[in-house]
Coordinates of C-alpha atoms and ligand atoms in Angstrom, one line a residue:
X8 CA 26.0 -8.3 -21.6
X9 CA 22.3 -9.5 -21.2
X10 CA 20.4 -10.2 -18.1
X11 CA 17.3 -11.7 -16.6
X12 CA 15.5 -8.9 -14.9
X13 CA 12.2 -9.9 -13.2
X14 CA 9.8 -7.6 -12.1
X15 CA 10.0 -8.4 -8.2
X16 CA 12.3 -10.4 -6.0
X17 CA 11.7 -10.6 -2.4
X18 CA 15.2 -9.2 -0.7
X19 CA 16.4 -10.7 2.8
X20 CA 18.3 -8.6 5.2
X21 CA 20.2 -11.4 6.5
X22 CA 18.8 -12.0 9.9
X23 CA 15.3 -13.0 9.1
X24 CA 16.2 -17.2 9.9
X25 CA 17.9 -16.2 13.2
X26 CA 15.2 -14.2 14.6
X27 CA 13.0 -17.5 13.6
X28 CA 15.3 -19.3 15.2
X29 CA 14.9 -17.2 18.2
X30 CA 11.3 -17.0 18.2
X31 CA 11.2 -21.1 18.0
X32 CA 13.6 -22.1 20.9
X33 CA 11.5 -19.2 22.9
X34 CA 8.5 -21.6 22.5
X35 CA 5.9 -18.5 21.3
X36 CA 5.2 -19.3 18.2
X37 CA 2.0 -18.2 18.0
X38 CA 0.8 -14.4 17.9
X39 CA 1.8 -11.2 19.9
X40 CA 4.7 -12.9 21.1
X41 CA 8.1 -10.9 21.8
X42 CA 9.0 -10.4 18.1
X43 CA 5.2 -9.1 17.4
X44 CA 5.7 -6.7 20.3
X45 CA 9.2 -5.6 19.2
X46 CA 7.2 -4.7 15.9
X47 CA 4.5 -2.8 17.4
X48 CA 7.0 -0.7 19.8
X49 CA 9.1 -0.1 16.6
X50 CA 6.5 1.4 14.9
X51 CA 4.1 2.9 17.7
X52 CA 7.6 5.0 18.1
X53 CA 9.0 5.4 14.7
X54 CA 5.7 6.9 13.3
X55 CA 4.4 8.0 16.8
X56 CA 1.2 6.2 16.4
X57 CA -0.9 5.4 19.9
X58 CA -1.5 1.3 18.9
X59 CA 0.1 -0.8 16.1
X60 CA -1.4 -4.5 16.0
X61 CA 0.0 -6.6 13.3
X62 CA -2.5 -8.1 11.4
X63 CA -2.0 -11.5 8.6
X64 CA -2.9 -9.2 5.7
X65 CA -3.5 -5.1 4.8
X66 CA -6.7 -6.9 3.6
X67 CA -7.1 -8.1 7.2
X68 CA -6.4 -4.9 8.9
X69 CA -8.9 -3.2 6.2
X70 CA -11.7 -5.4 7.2
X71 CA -10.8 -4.5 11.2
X72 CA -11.5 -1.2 9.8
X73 CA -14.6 -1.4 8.8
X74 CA -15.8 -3.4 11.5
X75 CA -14.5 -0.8 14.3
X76 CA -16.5 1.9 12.1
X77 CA -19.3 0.0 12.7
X78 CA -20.2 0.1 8.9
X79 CA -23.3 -1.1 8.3
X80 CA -25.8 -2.4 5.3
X81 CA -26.4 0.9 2.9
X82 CA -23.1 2.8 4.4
X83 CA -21.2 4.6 1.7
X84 CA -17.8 4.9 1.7
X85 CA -15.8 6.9 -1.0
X86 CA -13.0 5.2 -2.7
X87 CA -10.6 5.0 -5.4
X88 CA -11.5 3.4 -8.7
X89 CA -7.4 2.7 -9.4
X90 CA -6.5 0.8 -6.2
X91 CA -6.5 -3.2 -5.3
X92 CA -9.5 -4.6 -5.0
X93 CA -9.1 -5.1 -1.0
X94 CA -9.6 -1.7 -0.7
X95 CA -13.0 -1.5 -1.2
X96 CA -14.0 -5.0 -0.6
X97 CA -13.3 -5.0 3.0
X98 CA -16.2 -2.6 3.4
X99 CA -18.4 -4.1 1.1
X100 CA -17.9 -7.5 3.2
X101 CA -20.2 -5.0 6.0
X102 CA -22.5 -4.4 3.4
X103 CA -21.5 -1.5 2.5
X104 CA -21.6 0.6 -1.1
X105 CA -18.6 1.8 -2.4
X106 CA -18.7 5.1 -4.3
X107 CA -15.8 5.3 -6.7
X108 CA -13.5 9.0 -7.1
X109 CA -11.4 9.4 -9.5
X110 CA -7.5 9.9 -9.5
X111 CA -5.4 12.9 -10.3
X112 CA -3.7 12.8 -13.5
X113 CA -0.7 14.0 -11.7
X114 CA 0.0 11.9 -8.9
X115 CA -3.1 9.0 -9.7
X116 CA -4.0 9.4 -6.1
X117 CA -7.6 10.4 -4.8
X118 CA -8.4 13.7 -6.8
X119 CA -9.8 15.6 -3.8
X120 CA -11.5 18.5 -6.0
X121 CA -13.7 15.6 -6.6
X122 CA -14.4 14.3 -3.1
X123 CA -17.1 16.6 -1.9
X124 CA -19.6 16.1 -4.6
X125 CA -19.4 12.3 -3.7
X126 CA -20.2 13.1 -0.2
X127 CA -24.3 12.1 0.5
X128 CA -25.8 12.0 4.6
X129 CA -24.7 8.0 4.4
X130 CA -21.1 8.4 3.8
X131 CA -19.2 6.7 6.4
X132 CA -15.2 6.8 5.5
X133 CA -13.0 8.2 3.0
X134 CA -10.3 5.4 2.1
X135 CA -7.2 7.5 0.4
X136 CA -4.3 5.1 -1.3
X137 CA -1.3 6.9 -1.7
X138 CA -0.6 5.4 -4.8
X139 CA 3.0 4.4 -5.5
X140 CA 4.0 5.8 -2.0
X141 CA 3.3 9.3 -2.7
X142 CA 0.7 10.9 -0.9
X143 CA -2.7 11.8 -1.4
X144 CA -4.1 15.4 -0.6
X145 CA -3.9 15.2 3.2
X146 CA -4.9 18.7 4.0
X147 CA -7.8 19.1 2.0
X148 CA -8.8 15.3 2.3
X149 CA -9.0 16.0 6.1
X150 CA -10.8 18.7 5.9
X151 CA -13.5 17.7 3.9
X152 CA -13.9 14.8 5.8
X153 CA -14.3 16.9 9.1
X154 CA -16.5 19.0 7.7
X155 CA -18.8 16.0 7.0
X156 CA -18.0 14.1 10.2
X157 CA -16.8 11.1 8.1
X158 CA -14.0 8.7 8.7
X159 CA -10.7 8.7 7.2
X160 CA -9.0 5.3 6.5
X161 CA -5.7 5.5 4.9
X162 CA -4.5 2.7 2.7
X163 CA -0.9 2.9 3.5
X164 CA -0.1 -0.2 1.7
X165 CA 2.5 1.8 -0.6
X166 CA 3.7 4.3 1.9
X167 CA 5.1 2.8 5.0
X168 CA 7.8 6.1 6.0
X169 CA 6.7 7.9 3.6
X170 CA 5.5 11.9 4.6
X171 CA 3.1 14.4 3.7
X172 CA 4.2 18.1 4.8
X173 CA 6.7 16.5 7.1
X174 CA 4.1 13.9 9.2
X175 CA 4.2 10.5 8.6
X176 CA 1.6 8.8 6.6
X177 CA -0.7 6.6 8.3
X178 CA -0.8 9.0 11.2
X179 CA -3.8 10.9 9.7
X180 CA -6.8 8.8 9.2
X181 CA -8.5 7.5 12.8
X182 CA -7.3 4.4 11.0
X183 CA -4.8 3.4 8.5
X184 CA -3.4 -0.1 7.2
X185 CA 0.0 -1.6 6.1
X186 CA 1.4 -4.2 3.8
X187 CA 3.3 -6.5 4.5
X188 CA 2.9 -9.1 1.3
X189 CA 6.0 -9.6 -0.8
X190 CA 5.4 -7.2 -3.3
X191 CA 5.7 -4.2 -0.9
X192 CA 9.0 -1.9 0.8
X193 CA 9.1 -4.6 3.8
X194 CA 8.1 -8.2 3.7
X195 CA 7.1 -11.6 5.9
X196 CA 5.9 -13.1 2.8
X197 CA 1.8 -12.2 3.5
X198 CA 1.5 -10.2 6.5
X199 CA -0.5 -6.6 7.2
X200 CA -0.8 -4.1 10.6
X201 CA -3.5 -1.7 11.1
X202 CA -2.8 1.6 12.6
X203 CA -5.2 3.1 15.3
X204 CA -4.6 6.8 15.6
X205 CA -7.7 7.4 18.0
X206 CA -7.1 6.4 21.6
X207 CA -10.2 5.2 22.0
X208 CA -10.5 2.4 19.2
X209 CA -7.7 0.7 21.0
X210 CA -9.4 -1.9 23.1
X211 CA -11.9 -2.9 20.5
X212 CA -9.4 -3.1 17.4
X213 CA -7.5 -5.6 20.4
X214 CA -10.6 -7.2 20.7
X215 CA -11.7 -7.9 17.6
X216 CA -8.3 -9.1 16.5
X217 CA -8.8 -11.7 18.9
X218 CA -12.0 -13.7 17.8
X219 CA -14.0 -11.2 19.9
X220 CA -12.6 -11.9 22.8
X221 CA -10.8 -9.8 25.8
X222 CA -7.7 -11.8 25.4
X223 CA -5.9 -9.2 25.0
X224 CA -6.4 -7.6 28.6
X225 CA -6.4 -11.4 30.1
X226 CA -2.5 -11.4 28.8
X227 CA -2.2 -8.2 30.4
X228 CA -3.7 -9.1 34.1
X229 CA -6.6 -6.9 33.5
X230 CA -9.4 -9.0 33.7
X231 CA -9.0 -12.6 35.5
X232 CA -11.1 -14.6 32.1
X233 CA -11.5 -13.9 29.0
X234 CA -14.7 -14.4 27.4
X235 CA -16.7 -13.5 24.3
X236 CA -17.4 -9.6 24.5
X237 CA -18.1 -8.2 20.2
X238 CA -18.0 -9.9 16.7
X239 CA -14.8 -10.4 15.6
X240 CA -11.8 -12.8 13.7
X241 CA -8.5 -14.3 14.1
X242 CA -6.6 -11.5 12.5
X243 CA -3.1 -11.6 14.3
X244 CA -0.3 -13.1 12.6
X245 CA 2.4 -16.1 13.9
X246 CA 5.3 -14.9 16.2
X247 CA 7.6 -16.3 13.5
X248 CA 6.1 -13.9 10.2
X249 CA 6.9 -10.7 13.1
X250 CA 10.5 -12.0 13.6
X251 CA 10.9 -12.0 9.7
X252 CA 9.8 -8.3 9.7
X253 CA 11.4 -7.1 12.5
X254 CA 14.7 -8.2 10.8
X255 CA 13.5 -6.1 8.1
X256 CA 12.2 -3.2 9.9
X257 CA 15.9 -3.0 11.4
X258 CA 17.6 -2.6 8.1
X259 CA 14.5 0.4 7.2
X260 CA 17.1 3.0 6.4
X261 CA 19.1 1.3 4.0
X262 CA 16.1 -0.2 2.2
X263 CA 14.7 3.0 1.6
X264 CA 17.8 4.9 1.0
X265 CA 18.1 1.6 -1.3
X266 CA 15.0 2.0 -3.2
X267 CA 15.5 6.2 -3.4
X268 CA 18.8 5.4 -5.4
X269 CA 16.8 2.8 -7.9
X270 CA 13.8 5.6 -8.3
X271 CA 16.3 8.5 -8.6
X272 CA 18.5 6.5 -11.2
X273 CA 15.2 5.7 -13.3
X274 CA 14.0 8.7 -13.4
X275 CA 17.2 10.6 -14.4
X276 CA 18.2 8.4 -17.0
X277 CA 14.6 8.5 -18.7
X278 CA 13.6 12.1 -17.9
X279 CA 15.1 13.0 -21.7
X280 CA 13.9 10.2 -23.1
X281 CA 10.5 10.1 -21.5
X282 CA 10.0 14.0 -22.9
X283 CA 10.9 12.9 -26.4
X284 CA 8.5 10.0 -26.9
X285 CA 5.7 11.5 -24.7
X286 CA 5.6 9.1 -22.2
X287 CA 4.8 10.4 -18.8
X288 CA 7.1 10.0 -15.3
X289 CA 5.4 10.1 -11.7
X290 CA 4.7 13.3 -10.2
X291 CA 6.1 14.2 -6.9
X292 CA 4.9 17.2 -5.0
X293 CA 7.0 19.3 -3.4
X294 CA 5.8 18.9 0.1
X295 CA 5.7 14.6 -0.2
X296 CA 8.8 12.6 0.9
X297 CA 7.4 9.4 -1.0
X298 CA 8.0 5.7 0.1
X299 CA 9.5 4.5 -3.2
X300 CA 7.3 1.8 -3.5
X301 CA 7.2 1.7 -7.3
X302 CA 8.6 3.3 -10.5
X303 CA 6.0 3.6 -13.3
X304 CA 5.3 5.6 -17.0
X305 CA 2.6 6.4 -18.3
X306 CA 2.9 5.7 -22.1
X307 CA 1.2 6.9 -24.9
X308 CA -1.2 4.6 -25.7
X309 CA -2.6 0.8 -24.7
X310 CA -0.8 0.0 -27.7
X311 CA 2.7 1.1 -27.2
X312 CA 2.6 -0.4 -23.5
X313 CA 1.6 -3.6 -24.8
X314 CA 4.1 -3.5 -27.4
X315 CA 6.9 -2.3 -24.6
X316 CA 5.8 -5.2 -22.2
X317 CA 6.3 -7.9 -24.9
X318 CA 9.7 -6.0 -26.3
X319 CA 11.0 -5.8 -22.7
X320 CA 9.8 -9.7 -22.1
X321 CA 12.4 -10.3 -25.0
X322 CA 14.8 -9.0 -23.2
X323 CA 14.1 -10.7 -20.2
X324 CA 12.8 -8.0 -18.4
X325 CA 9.7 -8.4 -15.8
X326 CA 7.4 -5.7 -16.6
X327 CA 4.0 -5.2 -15.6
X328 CA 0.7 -3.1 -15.9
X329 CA -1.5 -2.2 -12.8
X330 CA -5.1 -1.7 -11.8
X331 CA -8.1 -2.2 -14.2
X332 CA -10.7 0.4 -12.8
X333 CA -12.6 -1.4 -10.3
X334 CA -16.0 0.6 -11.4
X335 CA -15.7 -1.5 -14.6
X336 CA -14.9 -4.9 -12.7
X337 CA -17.9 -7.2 -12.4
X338 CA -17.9 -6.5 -9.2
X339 CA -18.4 -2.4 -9.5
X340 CA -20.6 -2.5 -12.2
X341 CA -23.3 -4.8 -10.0
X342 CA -22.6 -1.3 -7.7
X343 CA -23.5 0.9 -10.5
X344 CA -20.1 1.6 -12.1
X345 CA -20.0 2.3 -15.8
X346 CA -17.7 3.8 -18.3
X347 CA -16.6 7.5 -18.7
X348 CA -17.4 7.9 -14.4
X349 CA -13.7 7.9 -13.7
X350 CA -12.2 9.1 -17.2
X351 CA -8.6 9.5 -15.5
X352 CA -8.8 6.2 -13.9
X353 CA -10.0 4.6 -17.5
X354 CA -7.3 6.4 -19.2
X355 CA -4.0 6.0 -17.3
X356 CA -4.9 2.4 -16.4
X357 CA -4.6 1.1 -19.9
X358 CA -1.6 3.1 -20.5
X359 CA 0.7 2.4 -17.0
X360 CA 3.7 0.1 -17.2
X361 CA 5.9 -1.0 -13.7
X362 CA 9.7 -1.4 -14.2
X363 CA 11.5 -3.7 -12.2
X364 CA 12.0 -2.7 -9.1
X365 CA 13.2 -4.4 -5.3
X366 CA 15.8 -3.8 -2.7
X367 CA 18.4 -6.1 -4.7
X368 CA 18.0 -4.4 -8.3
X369 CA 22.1 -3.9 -9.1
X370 CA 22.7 -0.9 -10.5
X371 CA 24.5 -3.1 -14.1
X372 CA 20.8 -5.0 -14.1
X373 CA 18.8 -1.6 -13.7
X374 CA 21.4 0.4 -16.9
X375 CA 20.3 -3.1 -18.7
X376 CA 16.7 -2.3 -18.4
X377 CA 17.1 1.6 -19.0
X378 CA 19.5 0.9 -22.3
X379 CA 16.7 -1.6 -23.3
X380 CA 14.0 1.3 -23.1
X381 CA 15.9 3.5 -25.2
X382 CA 16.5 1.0 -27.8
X383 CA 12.8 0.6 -28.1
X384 CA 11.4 1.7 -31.4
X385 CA 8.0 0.5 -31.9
X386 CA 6.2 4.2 -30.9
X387 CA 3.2 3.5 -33.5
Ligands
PLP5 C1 -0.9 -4.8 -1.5 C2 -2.1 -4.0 -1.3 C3 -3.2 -4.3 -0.5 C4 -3.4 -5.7 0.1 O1 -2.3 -6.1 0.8 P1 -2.3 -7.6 1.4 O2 -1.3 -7.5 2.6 O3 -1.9 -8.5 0.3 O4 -3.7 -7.9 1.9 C5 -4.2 -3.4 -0.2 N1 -4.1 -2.2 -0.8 C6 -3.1 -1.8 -1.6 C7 -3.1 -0.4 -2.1 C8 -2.1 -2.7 -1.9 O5 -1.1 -2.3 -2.7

């Protein structure tokens, strides 16, 4: 039997047309209507997070970011070289320069025995990505960061659920941002939501969601106009993208008890295999519950994974590479970046391959793909 694996499919849950439905005959189609509050409550209480405001993108809530950090022309903010490009260009938009860290060879997140040295009197954030859903160093990240007095934004793109040390991530940054594009755990096709963890960046995150405008207190009955009080953009998503997600934030369990089985059933059927042809599987401390956002390998060289891509391509199997270091983009090498300043990042992003993986992989299409790897001969 042969079949046509891709390397993403976006899953429905089933009720995502209803709750459009719903949303239309309720005549609040635009945003923060009853399904974008449903949202908000589900995850203000889920992850136990002061404010949730769904934003259109994770790009979006990035950029909210780094306009309620006030950052500035000649800011730095510390980032990682193996992440989207979003993550750094949100602050970069404000002017800011990014200062690339490099990853662990372990987990590829944000190697935090590198962090400190990076740190200079204009650092203004610290933007960890825990990479593949697995989290970054929280402890020490924090720590450093407090020592410094400098923000923590987490990219939480990957990790929606997912734990360090038994607390949710997104919950430890003053800010941190989702993903809601249909690549990631939980879809509405392109949608985001930032996370405000301080109190007291409520109001202004509300504010400049909405053009820059009290709007958001007017709704409430708190002022009697609403005017033009900061800078801001239109950042809040249709009522009818929330109602798609909240169908799909029902169903969280099962989707991640979903994607668990899929990661656990790659990585028991390679572990042997993986150990012969020294290929490396993803690292998961001891003290993470991870998201499940991805399964990759690290292969032995550029040239195997290019080989493996167009062998599994043969076979009709989606695979994929990730990140190209974004100190060697055009981009971050107008900011300085040149070869050999992030070796780990240079190394493991020529040699990372992504395996299919979404919330409908059956488990006969998923042996296909793992019987395909170990069929694959072309090691030199
Ligand atoms: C997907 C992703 C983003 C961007 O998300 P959008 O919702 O498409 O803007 C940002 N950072 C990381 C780490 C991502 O994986």
């Amino acid at each position: 039997m042969t079949y046509d694996v891709p390397f993403n499919k976006p899953t429905l849950v089933g009720e995502e047309m209803q709750y459009i439905q719903q949303a239309l005959a309720g005549m609040h189609i635009s945003g923060d209507g009853s399904f974008s509050k449903q949202v908000h409550r589900l995850l203000e209480q889920v992850l136990g997070v002061p404010r949730v405001l769904l934003t259109t993108s994770c790009t979006h809530a990035l950029e909210m970011s780094a306009i309620l950090l006030n950052i500035q022309a000649g800011d730095e903010v510390i980032v990682p070289s193996f992440t989207f490009v979003s993550t750094v260009n949100a602050f970069v938009l404000r002017g800011a320069k990014p200062v690339f860290v490099d990853v662990r060879p372990d987990t590829l997140n944000m190697d935090e025995n590198k962090l400190e040295a990076l740190i200079t009197p204009r650092t203004r954030a610290i933007v960890p990505v825990h990479y593949a859903g697995v989290a970054c160093e929280m402890d020490a990240i924090m720590a450093i960061a407090q020592k410094h007095n400098v923000a923590v934004v987490e990219d939480n793109a990957h990790a929606l659920f997912g734990k360090y040390k038994g607390k949710y991530l997104g919950t430890f940054g003053v800010l941190a941002t989702q993903s809601f594009h249909e690549t990631k755990n939980f879809t509405c096709g392109e949608g985001g939501a930032l996370l405000v963890n301080d109190p007291k960046l409520i109001e202004r995150a509300e504010i400049i969601r909405e053009k820059g405008t009290n709007r958001s207190r007017f709704f409430r009955g708190q002022v009697d106009k609403y005017t033009w009080v900061d800078i801001g953009s239109s950042f809040l998503p249709s009522d009818m993208l929330a109602a798609f997600l909240y169908a799909q934030l029902e169903h969280r369990d099962e989707i991640q008890a979903k994607r668990a089985q899929i990661w656990q059933r790659y990585h028991d059927h390679l572990r042997d295999w993986a150990d012969e042809h020294h290929v490396q599987l993803p690292t998961v401390p001891a003290h993470v519950d991870q998201a499940y956002h991805m399964y990759y390998m690290l292969m032995p060289s550029l040239d195997v994974r290019t080989k493996l891509i167009a062998y599994l391509k043969s076979k009709q199997i989606g695979s994929v590479f990730h990140y190209l270091p974004l100190h060697l983009s055009d981009m971050g090498k107008q900011f300085g970046g040149r070869e050999g300043d992030c070796p780990v990042t240079e190394d493991v992003s020529d040699r990372l391959v992504r395996l299919p993986f979404f919330n409908s992989l059956s488990e006969v299409e998923q042996l296909y793909v793992i019987e395909a790897l170990h069929a694959f001969t072309e090691w030199s």
